[in-house]
Amino acid sequence: MADLSLADALTEPSPDIEGEIKRDFIATLEAEAFDDVVGETVGKTDYIPLLDVDEKTGNSESKKKPCSETSQIEDT
């Protein structure tokens, strides 16, 4: 490796900068083949939405009752 100094950096001409490579990232991903080995892809028929416990049991008390910590804000 060559020994470089500040004088070398100031006197040597800068190398030609290569042009920026532009590519469409999404198009590149869509063009790649995808093997669903683990079973990550879910179709519309397999989708089961997750529900909160309160919505399943019909318990509406937690929705009506405000949190006591957030309703009592002190001015400082």
XYZ file of C-alpha atoms in Angstrom:
76
model
C 0.000 0.000 0.000
C 1.336 3.426 -0.858
C 2.110 5.961 1.833
C -0.221 8.897 1.340
C 0.061 12.368 2.761
C -2.106 15.464 2.770
C 0.073 16.979 0.047
C -0.667 13.979 -2.188
C -4.384 14.442 -1.672
C -4.220 18.111 -2.567
C -1.975 17.792 -5.627
C -3.145 14.596 -7.333
C -6.000 14.967 -9.779
C -9.268 13.399 -8.700
C -10.216 10.214 -10.518
C -13.070 10.308 -13.010
C -16.373 9.689 -11.301
C -18.362 6.888 -12.858
C -21.947 7.507 -13.812
C -24.626 6.550 -11.330
C -26.178 3.164 -11.926
C -29.935 3.528 -11.943
C -32.184 0.549 -11.601
C -35.729 -0.047 -10.576
C -35.481 -1.871 -7.252
C -39.105 -3.041 -7.211
C -38.899 -4.323 -10.781
C -35.761 -6.242 -9.837
C -37.542 -7.879 -6.895
C -40.602 -8.738 -8.964
C -38.422 -10.325 -11.647
C -36.762 -12.679 -9.147
C -38.282 -16.108 -8.639
C -39.735 -16.686 -5.162
C -39.879 -20.182 -3.717
C -42.241 -20.203 -0.738
C -40.476 -22.943 1.198
C -41.651 -21.868 4.655
C -45.262 -21.103 3.714
C -45.079 -17.350 4.210
C -47.539 -16.484 1.443
C -51.152 -16.296 2.597
C -54.082 -16.305 0.225
C -57.357 -14.501 0.862
C -59.066 -17.735 1.874
C -56.394 -18.589 4.464
C -56.404 -15.179 6.153
C -57.863 -15.099 9.665
C -57.901 -11.614 11.244
C -56.689 -11.352 14.809
C -59.306 -10.000 17.186
C -58.887 -8.459 20.618
C -60.090 -10.546 23.540
C -62.622 -7.848 24.472
C -64.236 -7.979 21.030
C -64.568 -11.764 21.112
C -66.235 -11.969 24.520
C -68.368 -8.877 24.043
C -66.859 -7.192 27.099
C -67.350 -3.493 26.411
C -66.317 -2.181 29.855
C -62.704 -1.696 28.822
C -63.809 0.443 25.866
C -66.018 2.721 27.984
C -63.716 3.109 30.999
C -60.992 5.751 30.416
C -57.530 5.062 31.718
C -57.027 6.854 35.043
C -53.366 7.650 34.337
C -54.039 9.599 31.150
C -57.132 11.434 32.396
C -55.348 12.991 35.402
C -52.608 15.120 33.883
C -51.082 17.626 36.290
C -49.903 21.052 35.146
C -46.303 21.718 36.143
